[in-house]
Structures are given as C-alpha cells and as structure tokens.
mmCIF file of C-alpha atoms and ligand atoms in Angstrom:
data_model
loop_
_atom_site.group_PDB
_atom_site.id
_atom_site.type_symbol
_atom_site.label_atom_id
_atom_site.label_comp_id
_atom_site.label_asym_id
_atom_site.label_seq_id
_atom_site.Cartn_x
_atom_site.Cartn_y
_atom_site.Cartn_z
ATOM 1 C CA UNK A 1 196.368 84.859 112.012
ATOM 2 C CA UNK A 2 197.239 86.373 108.329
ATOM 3 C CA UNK A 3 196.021 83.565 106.331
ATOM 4 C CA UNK A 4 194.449 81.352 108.828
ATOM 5 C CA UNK A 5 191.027 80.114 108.282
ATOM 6 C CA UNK A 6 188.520 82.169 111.628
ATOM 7 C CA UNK A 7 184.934 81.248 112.212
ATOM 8 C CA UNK A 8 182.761 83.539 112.546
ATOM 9 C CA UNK A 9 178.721 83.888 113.340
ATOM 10 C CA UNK A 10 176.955 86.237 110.721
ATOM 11 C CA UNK A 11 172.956 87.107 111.451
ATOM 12 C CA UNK A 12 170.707 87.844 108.360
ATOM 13 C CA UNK A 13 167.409 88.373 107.496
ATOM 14 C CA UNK A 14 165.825 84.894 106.769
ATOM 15 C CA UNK A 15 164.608 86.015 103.218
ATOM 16 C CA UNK A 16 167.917 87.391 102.553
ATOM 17 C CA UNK A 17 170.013 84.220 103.351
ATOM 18 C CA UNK A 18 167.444 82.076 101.111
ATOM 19 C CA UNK A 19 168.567 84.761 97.933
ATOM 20 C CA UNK A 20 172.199 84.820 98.819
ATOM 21 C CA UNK A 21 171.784 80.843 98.822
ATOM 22 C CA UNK A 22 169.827 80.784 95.499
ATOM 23 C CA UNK A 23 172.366 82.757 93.972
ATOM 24 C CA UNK A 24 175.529 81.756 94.777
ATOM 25 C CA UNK A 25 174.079 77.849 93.690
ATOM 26 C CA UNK A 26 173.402 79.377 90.853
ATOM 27 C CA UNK A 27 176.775 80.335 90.005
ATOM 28 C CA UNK A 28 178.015 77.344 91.027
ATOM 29 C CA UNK A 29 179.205 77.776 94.735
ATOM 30 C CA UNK A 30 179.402 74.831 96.914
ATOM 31 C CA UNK A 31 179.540 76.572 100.262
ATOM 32 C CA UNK A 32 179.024 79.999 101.662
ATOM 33 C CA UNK A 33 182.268 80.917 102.804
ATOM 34 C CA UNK A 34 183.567 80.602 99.418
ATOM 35 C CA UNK A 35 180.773 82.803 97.972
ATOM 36 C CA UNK A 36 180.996 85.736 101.144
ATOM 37 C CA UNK A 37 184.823 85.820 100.672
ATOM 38 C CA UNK A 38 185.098 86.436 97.250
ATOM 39 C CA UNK A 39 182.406 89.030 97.441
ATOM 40 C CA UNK A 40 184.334 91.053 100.276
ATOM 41 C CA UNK A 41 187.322 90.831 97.779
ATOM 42 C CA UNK A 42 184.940 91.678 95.212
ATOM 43 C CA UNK A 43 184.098 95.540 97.407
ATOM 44 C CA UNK A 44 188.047 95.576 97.817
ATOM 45 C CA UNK A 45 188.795 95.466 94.354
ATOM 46 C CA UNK A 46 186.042 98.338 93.746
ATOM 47 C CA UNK A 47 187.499 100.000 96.626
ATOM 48 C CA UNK A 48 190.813 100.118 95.181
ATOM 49 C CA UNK A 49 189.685 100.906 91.602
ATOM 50 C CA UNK A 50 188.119 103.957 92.998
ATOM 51 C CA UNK A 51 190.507 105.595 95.003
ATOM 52 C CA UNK A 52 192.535 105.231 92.089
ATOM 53 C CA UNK A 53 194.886 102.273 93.590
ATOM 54 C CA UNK A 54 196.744 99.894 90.931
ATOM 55 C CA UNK A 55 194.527 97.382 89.313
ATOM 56 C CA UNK A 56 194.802 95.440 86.581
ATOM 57 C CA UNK A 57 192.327 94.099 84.184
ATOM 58 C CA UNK A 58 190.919 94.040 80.380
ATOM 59 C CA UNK A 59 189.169 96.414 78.249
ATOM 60 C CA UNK A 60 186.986 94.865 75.456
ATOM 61 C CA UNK A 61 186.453 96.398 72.218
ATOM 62 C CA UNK A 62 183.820 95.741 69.221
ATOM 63 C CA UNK A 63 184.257 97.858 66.273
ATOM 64 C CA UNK A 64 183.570 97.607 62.384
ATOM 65 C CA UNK A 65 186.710 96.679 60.929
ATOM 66 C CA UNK A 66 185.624 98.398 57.449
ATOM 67 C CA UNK A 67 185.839 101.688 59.326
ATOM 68 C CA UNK A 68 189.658 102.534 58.736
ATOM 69 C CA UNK A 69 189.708 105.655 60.982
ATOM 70 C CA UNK A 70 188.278 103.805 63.666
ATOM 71 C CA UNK A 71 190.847 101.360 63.718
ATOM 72 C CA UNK A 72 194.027 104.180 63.209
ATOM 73 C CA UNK A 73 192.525 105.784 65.866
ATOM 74 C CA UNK A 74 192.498 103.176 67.982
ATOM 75 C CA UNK A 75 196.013 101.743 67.083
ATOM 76 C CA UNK A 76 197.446 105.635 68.144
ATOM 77 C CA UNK A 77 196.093 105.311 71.416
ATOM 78 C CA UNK A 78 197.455 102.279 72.190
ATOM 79 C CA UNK A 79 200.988 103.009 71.321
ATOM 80 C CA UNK A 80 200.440 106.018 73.437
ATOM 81 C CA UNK A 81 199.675 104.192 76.290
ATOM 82 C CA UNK A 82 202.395 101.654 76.357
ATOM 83 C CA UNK A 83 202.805 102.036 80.056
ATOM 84 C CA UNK A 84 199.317 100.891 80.767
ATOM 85 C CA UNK A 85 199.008 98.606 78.209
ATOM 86 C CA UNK A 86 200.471 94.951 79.175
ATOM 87 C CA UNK A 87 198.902 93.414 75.475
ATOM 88 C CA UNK A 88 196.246 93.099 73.210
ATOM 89 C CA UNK A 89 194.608 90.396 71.325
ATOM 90 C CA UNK A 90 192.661 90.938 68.057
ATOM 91 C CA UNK A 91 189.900 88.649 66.638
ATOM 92 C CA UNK A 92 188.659 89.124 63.189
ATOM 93 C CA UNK A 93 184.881 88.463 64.638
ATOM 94 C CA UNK A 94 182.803 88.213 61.196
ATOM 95 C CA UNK A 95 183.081 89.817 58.142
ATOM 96 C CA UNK A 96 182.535 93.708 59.805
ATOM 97 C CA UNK A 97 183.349 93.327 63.316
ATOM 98 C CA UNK A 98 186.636 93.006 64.893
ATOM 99 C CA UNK A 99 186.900 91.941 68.785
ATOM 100 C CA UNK A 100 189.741 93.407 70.759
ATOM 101 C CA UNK A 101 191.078 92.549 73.997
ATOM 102 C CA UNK A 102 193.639 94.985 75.738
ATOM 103 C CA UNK A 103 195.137 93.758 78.956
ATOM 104 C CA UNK A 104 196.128 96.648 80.625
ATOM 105 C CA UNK A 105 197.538 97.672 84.358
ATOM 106 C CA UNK A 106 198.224 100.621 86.532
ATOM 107 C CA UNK A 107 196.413 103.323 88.409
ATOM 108 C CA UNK A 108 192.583 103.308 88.276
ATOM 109 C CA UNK A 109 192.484 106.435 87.427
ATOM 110 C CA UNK A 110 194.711 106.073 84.009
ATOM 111 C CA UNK A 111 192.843 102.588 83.479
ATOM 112 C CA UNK A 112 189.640 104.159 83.925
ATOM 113 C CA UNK A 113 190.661 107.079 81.340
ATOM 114 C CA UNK A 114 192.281 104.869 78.940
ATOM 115 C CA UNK A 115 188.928 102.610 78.975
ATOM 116 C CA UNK A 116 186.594 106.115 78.299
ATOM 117 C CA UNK A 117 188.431 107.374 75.857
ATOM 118 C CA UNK A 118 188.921 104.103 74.202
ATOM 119 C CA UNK A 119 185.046 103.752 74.029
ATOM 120 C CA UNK A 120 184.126 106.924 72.894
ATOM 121 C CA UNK A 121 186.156 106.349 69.757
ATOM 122 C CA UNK A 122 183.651 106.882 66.749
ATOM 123 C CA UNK A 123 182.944 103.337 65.086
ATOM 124 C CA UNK A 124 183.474 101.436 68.595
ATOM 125 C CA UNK A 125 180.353 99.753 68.901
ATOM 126 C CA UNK A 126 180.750 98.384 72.643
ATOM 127 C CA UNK A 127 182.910 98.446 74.993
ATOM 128 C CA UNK A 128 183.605 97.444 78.557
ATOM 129 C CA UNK A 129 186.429 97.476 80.964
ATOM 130 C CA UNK A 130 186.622 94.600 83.837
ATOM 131 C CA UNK A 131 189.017 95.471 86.477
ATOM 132 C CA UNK A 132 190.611 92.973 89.183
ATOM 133 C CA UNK A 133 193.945 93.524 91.638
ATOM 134 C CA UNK A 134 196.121 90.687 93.439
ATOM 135 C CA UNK A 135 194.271 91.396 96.352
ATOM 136 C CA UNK A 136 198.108 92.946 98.026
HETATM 137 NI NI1 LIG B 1 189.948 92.326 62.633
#
C-alpha cells in the first residue's frame, strides 16, 4: 500500500472544516485531499528541518549594493560554504538594492546556521530562508 491512494473518515469541528474550506479555495485547491496531504508533508518537512535532517531550500537576501563591505562579506561566506551552497542568483533590484537567491542543501542544522549568519550580516536589509525536502 506504499503509494496507493486509502480512504479515510476524518471528524472536525463544523466551524473548523468551513475555515479549512475557505482557505484552501483561497489558495486555489480544488479538493481536500490535495490540501490535507500537502499540509501533513508540510509538518514533515518542519519535522525534518528540526531534528536537523537534510533539507534543501533557498535563502533570500536584500542588501544595498553601495555598501561594499556588505557585499565582501557576504561573497566570503559563500565560498566558505561551498558544501551547502548548490548556487546563487543575483539581481541588480534598483539602483541601491541587490536581490540574492542562494540555493543551498544539507543538514538543517548547517542550513539553518548558514541562513542566521547570512542575515545578521550588517547592510542585509531582509532576509528569509524557505526550506523543503524530497519527502524520502
Ligand atoms: Ni547587484
């Protein structure tokens, strides 16, 4: 029964269902079983991520481009972390802001550390790390 499709009977509250239902229409879901399966791989990923399993995912990076320390900085600590690192993608945003994407994958843990000390680089303006696994 690995991948085979199994019914199953779920009670909720009435008010509940009618929220679940609102949102998941509002993000586009055409049926339920769509919508409650990708939120239990959804508590799996988190799972993972926080026992420190391998994920892989993106870190996103605003920072003023004018601010040449800032960007050595965060050029270093990228070529130190080759091993986590898959790629990166740089926009020039506007005139001050440049928008980077790092793909990166391997322990949560070292993504998660990676992602902090990323952010806390002065001149990084925002940052935020999305994390995702193949589900294995
Ligand atoms: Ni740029």
């Amino acid at each position: 029964m690995k991948n085979k499709l199994v019914r199953f009977g779920v009670s909720l509250e009435g008010e509940l269902l009618r929220k679940f239902d609102a949102l998941i229409g509002a993000e586009g879901y055409s049926n339920r079983s769509k919508a409650l399966a990708d939120l239990i791989r959804k508590e799996f990923v988190s799972d993972v991520f926080s026992r420190g399993g391998a994920v892989a995912g993106a870190v996103t990076l605003v920072y003023d481009h004018h601010k040449r320390d800032t960007v050595n900085r965060l050029l270093d600590m990228q070529h130190d972390h080759g091993g986590i690192i898959i790629s990166a993608q740089h926009v020039h945003l506007d005139h001050d802001n440049c928008l980077e994407i790092i793909a990166v994958k391997g322990p949560g843990a070292k993504v998660k550390a990676l992602a902090d000390s990323l952010k806390a680089v002065k001149g990084v303006k925002h940052a935020t790390l999305s994390v995702t696994s193949s589900g294995k």
